[in-house]
């Protein structure tokens, strides 16, 4: 299990995201190889509150799909696919599992987010009816590193440095 811990800042609660082993296996499997386009999908999970932080367990992970436009160095979520995922999840889980963000790959060993990556989350906050105030972005490097950032609805961002997990 990987835990991505975003500490408490400026009076805001900390946010932790737990990635169970089977999701770690999937992220590892989808590392971008030479000649491939970037790929990615959506993340969802459930939350419990601890005294200082919200702890999310990621339970749903959507696999790469041709529905999301991408090139060797860019990735964009298909807005309708994202909306369907959010709506289906809400119904299927009776409102207990929430959409929490998205993952995608980069063709580099030490990835970090781009402006378009931030824009994906910004647009989801603006265009989708979400119950959450923070979203998680995960970028999978091509040699086993993950980069993660947490973006709040007001645009505030915290990030975790690259770390090699697999
Ligand atoms: Zn990116």
mmCIF file of C-alpha atoms and ligand atoms in Angstrom:
data_model
loop_
_atom_site.group_PDB
_atom_site.id
_atom_site.type_symbol
_atom_site.label_atom_id
_atom_site.label_comp_id
_atom_site.label_asym_id
_atom_site.label_seq_id
_atom_site.Cartn_x
_atom_site.Cartn_y
_atom_site.Cartn_z
ATOM 1 C CA UNK A 1 0.000 0.000 0.000
ATOM 2 C CA UNK A 2 1.274 3.452 -0.958
ATOM 3 C CA UNK A 3 0.099 6.435 1.097
ATOM 4 C CA UNK A 4 0.396 9.892 -0.458
ATOM 5 C CA UNK A 5 0.363 12.379 2.423
ATOM 6 C CA UNK A 6 -0.394 16.046 1.851
ATOM 7 C CA UNK A 7 0.183 17.806 5.153
ATOM 8 C CA UNK A 8 -2.103 20.341 6.749
ATOM 9 C CA UNK A 9 -1.511 23.861 5.406
ATOM 10 C CA UNK A 10 -2.737 27.329 6.340
ATOM 11 C CA UNK A 11 -5.493 26.070 8.562
ATOM 12 C CA UNK A 12 -6.713 23.501 6.013
ATOM 13 C CA UNK A 13 -6.948 19.863 6.933
ATOM 14 C CA UNK A 14 -4.340 17.432 5.647
ATOM 15 C CA UNK A 15 -5.337 14.947 2.963
ATOM 16 C CA UNK A 16 -3.980 11.417 2.667
ATOM 17 C CA UNK A 17 -4.622 9.098 -0.257
ATOM 18 C CA UNK A 18 -4.054 5.374 0.143
ATOM 19 C CA UNK A 19 -3.361 3.311 -2.972
ATOM 20 C CA UNK A 20 -3.969 -0.389 -2.364
ATOM 21 C CA UNK A 21 -1.553 -2.914 -3.837
ATOM 22 C CA UNK A 22 -3.746 -3.878 -6.788
ATOM 23 C CA UNK A 23 -3.843 -0.256 -7.969
ATOM 24 C CA UNK A 24 -0.090 0.013 -7.557
ATOM 25 C CA UNK A 25 0.211 -3.066 -9.799
ATOM 26 C CA UNK A 26 -1.995 -1.433 -12.442
ATOM 27 C CA UNK A 27 -0.023 1.834 -12.366
ATOM 28 C CA UNK A 28 3.177 -0.134 -12.770
ATOM 29 C CA UNK A 29 1.731 -2.103 -15.655
ATOM 30 C CA UNK A 30 0.759 1.039 -17.554
ATOM 31 C CA UNK A 31 4.133 2.788 -17.470
ATOM 32 C CA UNK A 32 4.571 4.495 -20.821
ATOM 33 C CA UNK A 33 6.924 2.719 -23.206
ATOM 34 C CA UNK A 34 8.781 4.099 -26.217
ATOM 35 C CA UNK A 35 6.425 4.851 -29.096
ATOM 36 C CA UNK A 36 3.288 4.909 -26.938
ATOM 37 C CA UNK A 37 1.000 7.859 -26.338
ATOM 38 C CA UNK A 38 0.350 9.099 -22.833
ATOM 39 C CA UNK A 39 -2.530 7.257 -21.165
ATOM 40 C CA UNK A 40 -4.614 7.688 -18.100
ATOM 41 C CA UNK A 41 -7.957 7.486 -16.407
ATOM 42 C CA UNK A 42 -10.034 8.412 -13.394
ATOM 43 C CA UNK A 43 -9.747 7.734 -9.684
ATOM 44 C CA UNK A 44 -12.433 7.279 -7.055
ATOM 45 C CA UNK A 45 -12.623 6.208 -3.465
ATOM 46 C CA UNK A 46 -14.111 6.611 -0.042
ATOM 47 C CA UNK A 47 -13.051 8.789 2.852
ATOM 48 C CA UNK A 48 -12.840 8.628 6.609
ATOM 49 C CA UNK A 49 -11.983 11.588 8.781
ATOM 50 C CA UNK A 50 -9.187 11.420 11.284
ATOM 51 C CA UNK A 51 -8.557 14.238 13.736
ATOM 52 C CA UNK A 52 -6.043 16.150 11.608
ATOM 53 C CA UNK A 53 -6.707 14.866 8.110
ATOM 54 C CA UNK A 54 -9.083 13.305 5.641
ATOM 55 C CA UNK A 55 -7.936 9.814 4.660
ATOM 56 C CA UNK A 56 -9.060 8.590 1.252
ATOM 57 C CA UNK A 57 -8.778 5.001 0.114
ATOM 58 C CA UNK A 58 -8.651 4.762 -3.664
ATOM 59 C CA UNK A 59 -11.026 1.961 -4.607
ATOM 60 C CA UNK A 60 -11.787 2.634 -8.269
ATOM 61 C CA UNK A 61 -9.311 3.102 -11.074
ATOM 62 C CA UNK A 62 -10.370 3.437 -14.689
ATOM 63 C CA UNK A 63 -8.150 1.737 -17.242
ATOM 64 C CA UNK A 64 -6.620 3.552 -20.218
ATOM 65 C CA UNK A 65 -9.097 4.017 -23.035
ATOM 66 C CA UNK A 66 -9.064 5.342 -26.580
ATOM 67 C CA UNK A 67 -11.860 7.674 -25.456
ATOM 68 C CA UNK A 68 -9.316 10.042 -23.897
ATOM 69 C CA UNK A 69 -7.416 11.994 -26.566
ATOM 70 C CA UNK A 70 -3.625 11.769 -26.160
ATOM 71 C CA UNK A 71 -0.317 12.083 -27.920
ATOM 72 C CA UNK A 72 3.270 11.085 -27.044
ATOM 73 C CA UNK A 73 3.539 14.145 -24.741
ATOM 74 C CA UNK A 74 0.013 15.156 -23.845
ATOM 75 C CA UNK A 75 -3.147 13.712 -22.363
ATOM 76 C CA UNK A 76 -6.654 15.086 -22.068
ATOM 77 C CA UNK A 77 -9.663 13.609 -20.286
ATOM 78 C CA UNK A 78 -12.778 13.124 -22.354
ATOM 79 C CA UNK A 79 -15.281 15.253 -20.468
ATOM 80 C CA UNK A 80 -18.303 13.055 -21.192
ATOM 81 C CA UNK A 81 -16.498 9.874 -20.173
ATOM 82 C CA UNK A 82 -15.473 11.571 -16.927
ATOM 83 C CA UNK A 83 -19.029 12.736 -16.279
ATOM 84 C CA UNK A 84 -20.448 9.240 -16.919
ATOM 85 C CA UNK A 85 -17.875 7.737 -14.549
ATOM 86 C CA UNK A 86 -18.830 10.219 -11.821
ATOM 87 C CA UNK A 87 -22.577 9.666 -12.310
ATOM 88 C CA UNK A 88 -22.388 5.845 -12.523
ATOM 89 C CA UNK A 89 -20.233 5.671 -9.434
ATOM 90 C CA UNK A 90 -22.602 7.755 -7.398
ATOM 91 C CA UNK A 91 -25.568 5.541 -8.277
ATOM 92 C CA UNK A 92 -23.691 2.216 -7.998
ATOM 93 C CA UNK A 93 -22.246 3.045 -4.576
ATOM 94 C CA UNK A 94 -25.372 4.724 -3.178
ATOM 95 C CA UNK A 95 -23.311 7.862 -2.710
ATOM 96 C CA UNK A 96 -20.497 6.312 -0.667
ATOM 97 C CA UNK A 97 -17.745 6.347 -3.309
ATOM 98 C CA UNK A 98 -16.610 9.685 -4.665
ATOM 99 C CA UNK A 99 -14.733 10.726 -7.735
ATOM 100 C CA UNK A 100 -11.377 12.035 -6.472
ATOM 101 C CA UNK A 101 -9.103 12.793 -9.412
ATOM 102 C CA UNK A 102 -7.201 11.393 -12.344
ATOM 103 C CA UNK A 103 -3.971 9.626 -13.231
ATOM 104 C CA UNK A 104 -1.892 9.670 -16.392
ATOM 105 C CA UNK A 105 1.541 8.741 -17.667
ATOM 106 C CA UNK A 106 4.503 10.825 -18.788
ATOM 107 C CA UNK A 107 7.335 9.584 -21.025
ATOM 108 C CA UNK A 108 10.016 10.654 -18.525
ATOM 109 C CA UNK A 109 11.656 9.194 -15.431
ATOM 110 C CA UNK A 110 10.994 12.186 -13.146
ATOM 111 C CA UNK A 111 7.571 13.573 -14.070
ATOM 112 C CA UNK A 112 5.883 16.719 -12.829
ATOM 113 C CA UNK A 113 2.578 18.340 -13.706
ATOM 114 C CA UNK A 114 2.126 20.645 -16.698
ATOM 115 C CA UNK A 115 -0.233 23.606 -16.983
ATOM 116 C CA UNK A 116 -2.653 21.512 -19.076
ATOM 117 C CA UNK A 117 -2.598 18.867 -16.307
ATOM 118 C CA UNK A 118 -3.694 21.516 -13.789
ATOM 119 C CA UNK A 119 -6.319 22.653 -16.261
ATOM 120 C CA UNK A 120 -7.901 19.163 -16.341
ATOM 121 C CA UNK A 121 -8.630 19.383 -12.608
ATOM 122 C CA UNK A 122 -9.659 23.021 -12.828
ATOM 123 C CA UNK A 123 -12.190 22.128 -15.545
ATOM 124 C CA UNK A 124 -13.555 19.201 -13.545
ATOM 125 C CA UNK A 125 -14.189 21.503 -10.582
ATOM 126 C CA UNK A 126 -15.848 24.027 -12.859
ATOM 127 C CA UNK A 127 -17.918 21.754 -15.099
ATOM 128 C CA UNK A 128 -18.857 18.752 -12.973
ATOM 129 C CA UNK A 129 -20.982 18.648 -9.874
ATOM 130 C CA UNK A 130 -18.455 17.299 -7.371
ATOM 131 C CA UNK A 131 -18.933 16.625 -3.673
ATOM 132 C CA UNK A 132 -15.250 17.057 -2.925
ATOM 133 C CA UNK A 133 -13.064 20.123 -2.339
ATOM 134 C CA UNK A 134 -9.694 18.589 -3.257
ATOM 135 C CA UNK A 135 -8.654 16.470 -6.203
ATOM 136 C CA UNK A 136 -5.632 14.236 -6.625
ATOM 137 C CA UNK A 137 -3.470 14.101 -9.729
ATOM 138 C CA UNK A 138 -1.041 11.198 -10.158
ATOM 139 C CA UNK A 139 1.598 11.033 -12.873
ATOM 140 C CA UNK A 140 3.351 7.745 -13.543
ATOM 141 C CA UNK A 141 6.934 8.084 -14.736
ATOM 142 C CA UNK A 142 8.330 5.586 -17.197
ATOM 143 C CA UNK A 143 10.824 4.133 -14.720
ATOM 144 C CA UNK A 144 8.701 3.516 -11.674
ATOM 145 C CA UNK A 145 8.404 6.962 -10.082
ATOM 146 C CA UNK A 146 5.146 8.615 -9.117
ATOM 147 C CA UNK A 147 4.506 12.324 -8.854
ATOM 148 C CA UNK A 148 1.340 13.488 -7.109
ATOM 149 C CA UNK A 149 -0.347 16.791 -6.530
ATOM 150 C CA UNK A 150 -3.409 17.825 -4.615
ATOM 151 C CA UNK A 151 -5.431 20.676 -6.096
ATOM 152 C CA UNK A 152 -8.127 22.469 -4.163
ATOM 153 C CA UNK A 153 -11.245 23.991 -5.646
ATOM 154 C CA UNK A 154 -9.810 27.477 -4.975
ATOM 155 C CA UNK A 155 -6.733 26.606 -7.069
ATOM 156 C CA UNK A 156 -4.314 26.049 -4.195
ATOM 157 C CA UNK A 157 -1.874 23.243 -4.976
ATOM 158 C CA UNK A 158 0.421 21.080 -2.870
ATOM 159 C CA UNK A 159 2.724 18.558 -4.446
ATOM 160 C CA UNK A 160 4.805 15.587 -3.437
ATOM 161 C CA UNK A 161 8.246 15.216 -4.964
ATOM 162 C CA UNK A 162 8.941 12.315 -7.283
ATOM 163 C CA UNK A 163 9.431 9.075 -5.482
ATOM 164 C CA UNK A 164 10.289 5.694 -6.888
ATOM 165 C CA UNK A 165 7.730 3.065 -5.885
ATOM 166 C CA UNK A 166 8.247 0.214 -8.338
HETATM 167 ZN ZN1 LIG B 1 0.801 15.459 -17.946
#
